[in-house]
Short mmCIF file of C-alpha atoms in Angstrom, two decimals:
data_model
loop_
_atom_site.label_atom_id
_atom_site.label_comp_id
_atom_site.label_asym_id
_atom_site.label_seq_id
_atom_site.Cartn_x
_atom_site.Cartn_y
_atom_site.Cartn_z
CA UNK X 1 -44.37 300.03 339.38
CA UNK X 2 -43.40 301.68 336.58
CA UNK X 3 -40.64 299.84 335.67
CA UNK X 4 -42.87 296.50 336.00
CA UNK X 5 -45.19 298.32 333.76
CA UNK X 6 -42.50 298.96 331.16
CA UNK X 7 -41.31 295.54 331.82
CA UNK X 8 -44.41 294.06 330.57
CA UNK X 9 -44.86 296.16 327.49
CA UNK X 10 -41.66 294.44 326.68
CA UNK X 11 -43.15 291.20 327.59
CA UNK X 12 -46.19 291.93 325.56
CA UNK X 13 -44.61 293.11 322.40
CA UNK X 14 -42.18 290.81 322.47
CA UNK X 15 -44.84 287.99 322.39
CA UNK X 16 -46.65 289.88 319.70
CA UNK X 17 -43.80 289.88 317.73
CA UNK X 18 -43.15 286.48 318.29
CA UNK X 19 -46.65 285.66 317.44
CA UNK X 20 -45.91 287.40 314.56
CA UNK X 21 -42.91 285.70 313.51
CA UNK X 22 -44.43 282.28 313.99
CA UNK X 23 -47.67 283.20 311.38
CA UNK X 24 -45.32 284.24 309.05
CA UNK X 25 -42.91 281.38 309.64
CA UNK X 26 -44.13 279.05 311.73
CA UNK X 27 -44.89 276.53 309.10
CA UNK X 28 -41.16 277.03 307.74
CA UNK X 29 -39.87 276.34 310.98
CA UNK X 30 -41.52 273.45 311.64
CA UNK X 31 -40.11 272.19 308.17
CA UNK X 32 -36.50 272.63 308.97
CA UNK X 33 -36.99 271.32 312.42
CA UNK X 34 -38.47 268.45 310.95
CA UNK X 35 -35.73 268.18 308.55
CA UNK X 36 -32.76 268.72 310.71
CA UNK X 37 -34.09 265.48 312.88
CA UNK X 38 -34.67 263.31 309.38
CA UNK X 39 -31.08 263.66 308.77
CA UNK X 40 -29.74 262.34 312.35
CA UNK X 41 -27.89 258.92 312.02
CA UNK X 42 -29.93 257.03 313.64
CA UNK X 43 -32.85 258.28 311.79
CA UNK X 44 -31.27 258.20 308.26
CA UNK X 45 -33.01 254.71 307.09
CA UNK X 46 -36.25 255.80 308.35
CA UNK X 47 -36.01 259.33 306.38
CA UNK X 48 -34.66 257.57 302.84
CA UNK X 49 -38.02 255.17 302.66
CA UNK X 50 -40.77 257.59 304.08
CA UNK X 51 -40.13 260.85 302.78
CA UNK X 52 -43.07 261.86 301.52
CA UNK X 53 -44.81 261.05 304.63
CA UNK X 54 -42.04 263.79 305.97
CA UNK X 55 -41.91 266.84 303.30
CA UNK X 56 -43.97 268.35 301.50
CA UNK X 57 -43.90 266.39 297.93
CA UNK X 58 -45.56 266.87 294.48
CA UNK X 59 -46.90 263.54 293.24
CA UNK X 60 -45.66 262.06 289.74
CA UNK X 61 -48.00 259.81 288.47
CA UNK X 62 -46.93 256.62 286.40
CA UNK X 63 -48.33 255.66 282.98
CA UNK X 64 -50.59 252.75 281.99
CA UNK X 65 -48.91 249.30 281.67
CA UNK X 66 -45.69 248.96 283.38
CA UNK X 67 -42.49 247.35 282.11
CA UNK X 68 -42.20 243.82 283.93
CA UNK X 69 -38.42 242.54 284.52
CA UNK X 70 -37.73 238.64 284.39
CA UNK X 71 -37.22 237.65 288.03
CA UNK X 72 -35.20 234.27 288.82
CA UNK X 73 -34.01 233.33 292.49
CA UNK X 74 -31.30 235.15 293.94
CA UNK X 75 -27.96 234.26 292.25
CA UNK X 76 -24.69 234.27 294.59
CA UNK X 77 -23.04 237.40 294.39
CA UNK X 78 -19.14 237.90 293.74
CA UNK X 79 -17.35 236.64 296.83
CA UNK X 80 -16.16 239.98 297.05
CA UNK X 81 -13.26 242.34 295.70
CA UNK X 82 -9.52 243.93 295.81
CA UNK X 83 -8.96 247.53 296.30
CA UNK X 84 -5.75 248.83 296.87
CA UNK X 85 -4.08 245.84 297.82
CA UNK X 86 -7.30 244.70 300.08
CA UNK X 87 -9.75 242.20 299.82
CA UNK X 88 -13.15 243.12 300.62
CA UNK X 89 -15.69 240.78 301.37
CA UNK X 90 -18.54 241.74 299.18
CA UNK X 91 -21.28 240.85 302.16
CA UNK X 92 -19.39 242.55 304.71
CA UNK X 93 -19.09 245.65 302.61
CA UNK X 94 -22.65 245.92 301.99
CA UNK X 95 -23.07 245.37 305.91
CA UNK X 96 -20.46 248.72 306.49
CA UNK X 97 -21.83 250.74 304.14
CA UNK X 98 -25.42 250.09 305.55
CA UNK X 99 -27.26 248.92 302.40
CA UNK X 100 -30.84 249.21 302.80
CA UNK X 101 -31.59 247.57 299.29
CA UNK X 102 -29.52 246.39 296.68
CA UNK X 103 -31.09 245.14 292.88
CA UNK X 104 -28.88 243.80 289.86
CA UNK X 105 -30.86 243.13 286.32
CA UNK X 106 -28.37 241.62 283.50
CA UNK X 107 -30.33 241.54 280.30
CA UNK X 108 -33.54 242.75 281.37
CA UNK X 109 -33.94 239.75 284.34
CA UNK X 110 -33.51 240.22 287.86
CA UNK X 111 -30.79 238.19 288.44
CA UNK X 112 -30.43 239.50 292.33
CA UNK X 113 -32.49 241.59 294.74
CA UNK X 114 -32.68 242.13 298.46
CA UNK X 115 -34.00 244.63 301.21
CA UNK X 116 -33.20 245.45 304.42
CA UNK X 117 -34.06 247.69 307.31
CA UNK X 118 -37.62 247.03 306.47
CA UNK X 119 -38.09 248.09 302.88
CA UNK X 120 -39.73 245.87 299.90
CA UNK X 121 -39.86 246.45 296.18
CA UNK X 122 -43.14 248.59 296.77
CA UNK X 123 -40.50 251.31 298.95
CA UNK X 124 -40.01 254.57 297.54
CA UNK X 125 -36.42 254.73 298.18
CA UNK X 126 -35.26 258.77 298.44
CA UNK X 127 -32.78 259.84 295.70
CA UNK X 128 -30.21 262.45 296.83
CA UNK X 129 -28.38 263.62 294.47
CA UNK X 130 -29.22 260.63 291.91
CA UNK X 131 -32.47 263.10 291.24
CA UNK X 132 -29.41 265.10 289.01
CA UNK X 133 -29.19 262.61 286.51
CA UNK X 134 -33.47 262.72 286.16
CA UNK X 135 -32.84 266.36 285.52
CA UNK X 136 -30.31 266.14 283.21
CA UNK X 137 -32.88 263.96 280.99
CA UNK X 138 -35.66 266.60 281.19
CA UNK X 139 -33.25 268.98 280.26
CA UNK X 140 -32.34 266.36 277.21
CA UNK X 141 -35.81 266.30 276.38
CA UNK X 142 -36.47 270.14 276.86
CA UNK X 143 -33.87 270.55 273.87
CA UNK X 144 -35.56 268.21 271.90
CA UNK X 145 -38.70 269.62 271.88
CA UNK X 146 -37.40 273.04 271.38
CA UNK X 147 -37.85 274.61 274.49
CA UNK X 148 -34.67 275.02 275.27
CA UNK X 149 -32.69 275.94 271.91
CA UNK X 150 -29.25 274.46 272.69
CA UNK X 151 -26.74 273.88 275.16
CA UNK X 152 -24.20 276.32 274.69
CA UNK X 153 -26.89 279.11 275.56
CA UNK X 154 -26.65 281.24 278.42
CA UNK X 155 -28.75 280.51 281.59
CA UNK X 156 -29.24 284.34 281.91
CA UNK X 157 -31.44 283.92 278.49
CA UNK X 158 -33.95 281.72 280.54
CA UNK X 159 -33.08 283.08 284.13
CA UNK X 160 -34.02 287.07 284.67
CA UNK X 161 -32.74 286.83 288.13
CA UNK X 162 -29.04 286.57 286.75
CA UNK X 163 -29.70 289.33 283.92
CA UNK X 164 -26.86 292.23 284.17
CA UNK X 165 -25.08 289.66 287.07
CA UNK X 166 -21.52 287.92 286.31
CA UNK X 167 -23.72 284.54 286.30
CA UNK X 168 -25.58 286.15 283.13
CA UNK X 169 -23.32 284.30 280.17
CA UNK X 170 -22.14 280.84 281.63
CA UNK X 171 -23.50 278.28 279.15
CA UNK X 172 -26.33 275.66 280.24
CA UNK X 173 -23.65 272.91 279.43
CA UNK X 174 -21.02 274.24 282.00
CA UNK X 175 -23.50 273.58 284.66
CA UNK X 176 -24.34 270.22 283.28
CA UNK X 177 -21.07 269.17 283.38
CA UNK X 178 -20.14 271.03 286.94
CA UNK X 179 -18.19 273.54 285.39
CA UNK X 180 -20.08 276.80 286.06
CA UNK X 181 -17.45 278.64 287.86
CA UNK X 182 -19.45 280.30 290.31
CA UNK X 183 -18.18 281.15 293.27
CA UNK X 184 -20.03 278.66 295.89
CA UNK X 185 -18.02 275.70 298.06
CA UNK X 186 -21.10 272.89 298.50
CA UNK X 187 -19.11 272.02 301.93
CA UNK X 188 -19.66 275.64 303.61
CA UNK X 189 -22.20 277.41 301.94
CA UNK X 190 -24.77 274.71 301.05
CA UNK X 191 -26.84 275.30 304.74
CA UNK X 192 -26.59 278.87 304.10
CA UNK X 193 -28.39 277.99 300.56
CA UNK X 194 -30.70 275.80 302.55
CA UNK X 195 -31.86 277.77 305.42
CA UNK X 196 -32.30 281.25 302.60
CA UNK X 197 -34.42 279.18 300.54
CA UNK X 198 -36.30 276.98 303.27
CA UNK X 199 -37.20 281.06 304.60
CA UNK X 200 -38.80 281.90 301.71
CA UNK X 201 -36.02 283.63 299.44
CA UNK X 202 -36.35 282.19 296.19
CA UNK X 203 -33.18 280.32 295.00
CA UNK X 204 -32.34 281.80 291.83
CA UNK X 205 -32.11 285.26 293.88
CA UNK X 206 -29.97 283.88 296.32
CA UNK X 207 -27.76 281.99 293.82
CA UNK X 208 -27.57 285.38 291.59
CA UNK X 209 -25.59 287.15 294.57
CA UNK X 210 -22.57 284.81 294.29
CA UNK X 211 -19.90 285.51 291.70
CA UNK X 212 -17.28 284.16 289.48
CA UNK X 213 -14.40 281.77 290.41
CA UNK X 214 -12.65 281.31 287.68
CA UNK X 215 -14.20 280.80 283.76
CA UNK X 216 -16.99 278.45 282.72
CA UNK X 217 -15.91 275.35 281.22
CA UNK X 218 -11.94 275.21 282.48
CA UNK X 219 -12.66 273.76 286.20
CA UNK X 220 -14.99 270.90 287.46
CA UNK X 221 -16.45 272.03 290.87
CA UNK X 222 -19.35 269.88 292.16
CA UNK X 223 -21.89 272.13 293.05
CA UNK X 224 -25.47 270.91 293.41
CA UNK X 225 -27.27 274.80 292.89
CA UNK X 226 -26.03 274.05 288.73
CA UNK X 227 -28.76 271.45 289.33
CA UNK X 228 -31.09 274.09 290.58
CA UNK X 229 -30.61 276.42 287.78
CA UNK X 230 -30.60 273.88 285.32
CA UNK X 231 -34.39 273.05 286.75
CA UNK X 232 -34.95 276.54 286.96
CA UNK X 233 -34.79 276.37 283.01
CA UNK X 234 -36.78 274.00 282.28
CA UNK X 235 -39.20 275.34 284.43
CA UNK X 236 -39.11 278.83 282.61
CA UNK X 237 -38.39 277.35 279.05
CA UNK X 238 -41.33 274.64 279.31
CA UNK X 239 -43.57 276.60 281.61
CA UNK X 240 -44.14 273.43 283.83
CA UNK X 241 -43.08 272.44 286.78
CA UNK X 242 -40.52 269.61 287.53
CA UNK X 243 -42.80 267.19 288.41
CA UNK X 244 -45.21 268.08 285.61
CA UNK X 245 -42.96 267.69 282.99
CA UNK X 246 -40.99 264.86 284.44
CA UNK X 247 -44.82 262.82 284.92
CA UNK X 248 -45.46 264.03 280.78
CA UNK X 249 -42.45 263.13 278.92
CA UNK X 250 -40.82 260.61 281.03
CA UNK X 251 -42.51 258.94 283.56
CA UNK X 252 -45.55 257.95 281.94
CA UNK X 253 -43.31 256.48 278.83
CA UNK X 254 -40.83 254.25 280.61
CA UNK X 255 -43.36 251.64 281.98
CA UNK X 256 -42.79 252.85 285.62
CA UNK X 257 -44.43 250.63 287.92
CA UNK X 258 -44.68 253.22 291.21
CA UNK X 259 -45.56 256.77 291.34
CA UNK X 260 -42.76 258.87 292.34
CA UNK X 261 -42.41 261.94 294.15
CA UNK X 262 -40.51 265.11 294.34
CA UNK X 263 -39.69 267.37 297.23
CA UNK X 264 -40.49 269.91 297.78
CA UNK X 265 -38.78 273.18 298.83
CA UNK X 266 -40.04 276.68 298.85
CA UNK X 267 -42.88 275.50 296.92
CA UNK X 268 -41.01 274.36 294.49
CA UNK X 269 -39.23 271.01 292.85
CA UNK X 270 -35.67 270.51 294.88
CA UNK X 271 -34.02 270.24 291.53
CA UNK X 272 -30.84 269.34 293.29
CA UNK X 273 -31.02 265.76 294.19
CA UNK X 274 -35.30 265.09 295.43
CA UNK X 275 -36.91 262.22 294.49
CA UNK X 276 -38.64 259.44 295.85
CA UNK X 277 -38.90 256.50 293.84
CA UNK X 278 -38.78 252.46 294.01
CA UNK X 279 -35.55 250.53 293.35
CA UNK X 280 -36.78 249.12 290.31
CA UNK X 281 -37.90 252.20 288.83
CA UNK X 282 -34.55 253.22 289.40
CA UNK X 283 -33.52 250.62 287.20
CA UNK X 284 -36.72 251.15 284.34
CA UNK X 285 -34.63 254.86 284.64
CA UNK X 286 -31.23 253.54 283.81
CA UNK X 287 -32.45 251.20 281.38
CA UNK X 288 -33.64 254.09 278.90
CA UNK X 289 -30.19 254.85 279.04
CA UNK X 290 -28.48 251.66 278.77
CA UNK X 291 -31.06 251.66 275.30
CA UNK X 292 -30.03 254.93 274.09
CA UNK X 293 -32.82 256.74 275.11
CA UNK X 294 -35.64 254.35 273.75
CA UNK X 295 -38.41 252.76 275.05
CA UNK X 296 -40.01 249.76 273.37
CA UNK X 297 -39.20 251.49 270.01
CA UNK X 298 -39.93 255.22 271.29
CA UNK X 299 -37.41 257.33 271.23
CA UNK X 300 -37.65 259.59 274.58
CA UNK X 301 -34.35 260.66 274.55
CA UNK X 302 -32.17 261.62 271.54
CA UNK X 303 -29.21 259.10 270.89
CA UNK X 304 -27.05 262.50 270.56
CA UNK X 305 -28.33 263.13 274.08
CA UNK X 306 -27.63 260.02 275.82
CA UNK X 307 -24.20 259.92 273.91
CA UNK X 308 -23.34 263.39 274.68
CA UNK X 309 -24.25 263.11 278.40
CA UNK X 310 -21.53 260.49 278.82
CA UNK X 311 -19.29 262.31 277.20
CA UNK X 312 -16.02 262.88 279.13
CA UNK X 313 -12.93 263.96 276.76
CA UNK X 314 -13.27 267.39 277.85
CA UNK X 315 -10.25 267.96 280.22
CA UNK X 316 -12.77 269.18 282.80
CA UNK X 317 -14.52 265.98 283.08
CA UNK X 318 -11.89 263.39 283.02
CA UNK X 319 -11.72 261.20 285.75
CA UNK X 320 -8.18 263.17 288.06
CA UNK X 321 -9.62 266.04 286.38
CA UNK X 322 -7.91 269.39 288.19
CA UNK X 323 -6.18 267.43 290.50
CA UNK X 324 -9.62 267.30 292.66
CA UNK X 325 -9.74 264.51 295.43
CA UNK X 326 -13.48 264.85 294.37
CA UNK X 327 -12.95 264.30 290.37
CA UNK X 328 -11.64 260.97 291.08
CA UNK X 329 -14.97 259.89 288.93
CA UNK X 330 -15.48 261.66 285.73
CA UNK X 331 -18.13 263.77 285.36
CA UNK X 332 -20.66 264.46 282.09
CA UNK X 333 -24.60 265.80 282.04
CA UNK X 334 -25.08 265.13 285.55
CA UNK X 335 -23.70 261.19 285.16
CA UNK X 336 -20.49 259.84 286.87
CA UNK X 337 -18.43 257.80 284.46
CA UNK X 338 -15.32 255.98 285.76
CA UNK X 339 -12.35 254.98 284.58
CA UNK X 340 -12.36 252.55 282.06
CA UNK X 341 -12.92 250.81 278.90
CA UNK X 342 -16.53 249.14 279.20
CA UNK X 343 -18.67 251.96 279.47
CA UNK X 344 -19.91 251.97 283.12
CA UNK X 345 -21.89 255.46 284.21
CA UNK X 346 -23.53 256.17 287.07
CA UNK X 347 -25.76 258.37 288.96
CA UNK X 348 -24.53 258.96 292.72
CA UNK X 349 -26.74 260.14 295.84
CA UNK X 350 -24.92 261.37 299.59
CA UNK X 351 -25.25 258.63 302.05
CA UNK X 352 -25.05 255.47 299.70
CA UNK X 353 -27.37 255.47 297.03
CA UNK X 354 -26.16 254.37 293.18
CA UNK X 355 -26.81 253.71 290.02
CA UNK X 356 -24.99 251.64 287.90
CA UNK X 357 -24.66 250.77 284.78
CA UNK X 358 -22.24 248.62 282.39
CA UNK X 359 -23.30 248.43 278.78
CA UNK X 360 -20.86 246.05 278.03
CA UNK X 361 -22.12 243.42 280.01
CA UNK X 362 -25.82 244.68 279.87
CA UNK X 363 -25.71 245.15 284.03
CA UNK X 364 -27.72 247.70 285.94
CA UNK X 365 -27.28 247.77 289.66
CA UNK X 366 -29.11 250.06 292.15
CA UNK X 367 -27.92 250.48 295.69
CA UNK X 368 -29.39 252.40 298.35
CA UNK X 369 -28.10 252.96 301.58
CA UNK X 370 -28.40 254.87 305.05
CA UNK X 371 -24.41 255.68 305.33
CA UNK X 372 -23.51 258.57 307.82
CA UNK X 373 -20.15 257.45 306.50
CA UNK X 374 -20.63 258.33 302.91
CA UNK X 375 -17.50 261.13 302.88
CA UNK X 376 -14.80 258.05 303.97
CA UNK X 377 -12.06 258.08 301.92
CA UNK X 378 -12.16 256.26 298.91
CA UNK X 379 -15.62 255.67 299.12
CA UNK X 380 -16.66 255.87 295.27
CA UNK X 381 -13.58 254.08 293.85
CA UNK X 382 -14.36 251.05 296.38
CA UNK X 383 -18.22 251.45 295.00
CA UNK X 384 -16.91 251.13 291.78
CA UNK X 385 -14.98 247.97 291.98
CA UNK X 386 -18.21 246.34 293.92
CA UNK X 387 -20.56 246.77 291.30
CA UNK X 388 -17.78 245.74 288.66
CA UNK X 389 -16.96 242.36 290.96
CA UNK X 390 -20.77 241.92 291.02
CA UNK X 391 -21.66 242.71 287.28
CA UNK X 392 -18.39 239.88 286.40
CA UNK X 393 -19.86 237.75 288.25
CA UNK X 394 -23.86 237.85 287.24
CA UNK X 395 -22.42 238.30 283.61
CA UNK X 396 -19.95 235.15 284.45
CA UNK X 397 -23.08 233.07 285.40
CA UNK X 398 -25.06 233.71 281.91
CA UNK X 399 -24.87 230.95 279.95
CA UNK X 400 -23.39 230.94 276.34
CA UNK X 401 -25.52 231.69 273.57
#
């Protein structure tokens, strides 16, 4: 009896501490269960055009009148193109790479624009990692205004989690540009990151426990918490959150035509790569940078800025840079520029989704996607030459002035 007794104190506290557990982290738990499912395959489409239906968002509210494209009917896309000695048919790759929307504007007019797996142009299409590049312009703007006083200040002046840590000095430009040097690998520490911060830790106390791996600004290391401090930053330079600031001094200036969202996590913006927004917002995004940072004659990003952010001579950023299977694309504030002579940039989101842009033939292209396949080798180089066999042959099809 008395061992049945004892047995059931067990029982009992155990449930109470269970009970417990879930008031204080019920709600948490729910969230990652939630978000471990999101992210199976089969799921993956679903998740990229309902996400604020899934996580908890903050709402970014568009401006007054929006900025209309041109639309014409569909023009034929390139036939396809080589890679490595292969031709790829440029149908079939869109097919393999599970596009779930793809949108090409030369000189302002839609000249293309398709959805599948039931999205329209009213979807809010989820970001990834293309939310970087929207960071990097706050933090453009940020500098602007003052807030921030330059880029070669440390984030430890802005960050009082890293103050007396070896994170402390690194300049806000070495995280821009993926050269932080802290000592973090995004392929085996990220879901420690995740599941820290998802608890309830606050990120810029977990990130201050890692250390150095080598000096700022001599090693490009894609790591998406530079993103999170970077918002951090802003958010302690500006006093407003991500969303706020982002809804102020961009989104209601660009003629947006959707609100957008931003995840949440913690409570706070998912600086890294959390956005929810419709494919041709994507583009009205781009397009501010394709016009130096103006917007019907306002100015709402410095030309320095722009100009600066697609900078790449630094030995760092070079496309091969460090000898990095992932450097094949170089890297500036938070933009991937490739190879080449005609100016192309882009912003770049895990499972399929892109930005791209050629100034030289006045081409923006945004692709999303719902690829489990994403990490295939070769994946951005063969990206790259699709978008440039597509933007030759919209820009082929303009007629002559």
């Amino acid at each position: 009896m008395k061992k049945r007794k004892r047995f059931g104190v067990v029982i009992a506290a155990a449930a109470a501490a269970a009970g417990v557990f879930w008031l204080c982290f019920g709600e948490k738990i729910k969230i990652i269960s939630t978000s471990l499912n999101s992210f199976k395959d089969e799921n993956l489409a679903h998740t990229f055009q309902h996400t604020p239906q899934i996580q908890p968002v903050k709402k970014i509210s568009r401006g007054g009148e929006a900025f209309q494209f041109l639309k014409e009917d569909n023009a034929k896309l390139a036939e396809g193109f080589h890679f490595k000695d292969t031709f790829y048919s440029a149908e079939k790759f869109m097919e393999d790479t599970k596009t779930s929307a793809i949108l090409v504007i030369q000189d302002d007019v839609i000249r293309y624009e398709k959805y599948f797996m039931g999205g329209d142009e009213n979807t809010l299409f989820s970001s990834n990692s293309m939310g970087k590049s929207f960071v990097s312009a706050l933090m453009g703007i940020a500098v602007s205004e003052g807030y921030v006083g330059s880029v070669e200040e440390p984030i430890g002046q802005y960050i009082p989690e890293f103050a007396g840590t070896q994170l402390e000095n690194i300049p806000i430009r070495a995280c821009l540009q993926m050269a932080s040097g802290i000592n973090f690998n995004e392929d085996t520490d990220m879901s420690h990151f995740s599941m820290r911060t998802l608890m309830g830790t606050p990120a810029m106390k977990v990130i201050a426990k890692y250390g150095m791996q080598e000096e700022p600004c001599t090693y490009r290391r894609y790591l998406s918490i530079n993103t999170e401090i970077l918002g951090q930053v802003i958010k302690n330079a500006t006093g407003c959150g991500l969303a706020e600031y982002m809804e102020e001094k961009l989104w209601k200036k660009i003629g947006a035509e959707h609100d957008a969202y931003w995840t949440l996590s913690n409570d706070t913006e998912l600086a890294m790569g959390g956005l929810s927004v419709s494919l041709r917002d994507y583009a009205r995004f781009a397009r501010l940078y394709l016009n130096e940072g103006s917007y019907q004659g306002q100015q709402i990003l410095t030309k320095d800025w722009v100009r600066d952010s697609l900078d790449i001579s630094a030995q760092y950023s070079r496309p091969g840079a460090n000898y990095d299977a992932y450097n094949a694309i170089g890297y500036g504030y938070q933009w991937w520029v490739p190879d080449g002579n005609q100016g192309e940039f882009m912003a770049i989101g895990v499972y399929g989704q892109w930005i791209y842009v050629n100034p030289s033939k006045q081409v923006i292209i945004v692709k999303t996607s719902a690829d489990p396949d994403f990490m295939a080798k070769d994946y951005e180089l063969k990206h790259v030459e699709f978008f440039r066999a597509v933007a030759d042959g919209i820009f082929s099809m303009t007629p002559a002035s």
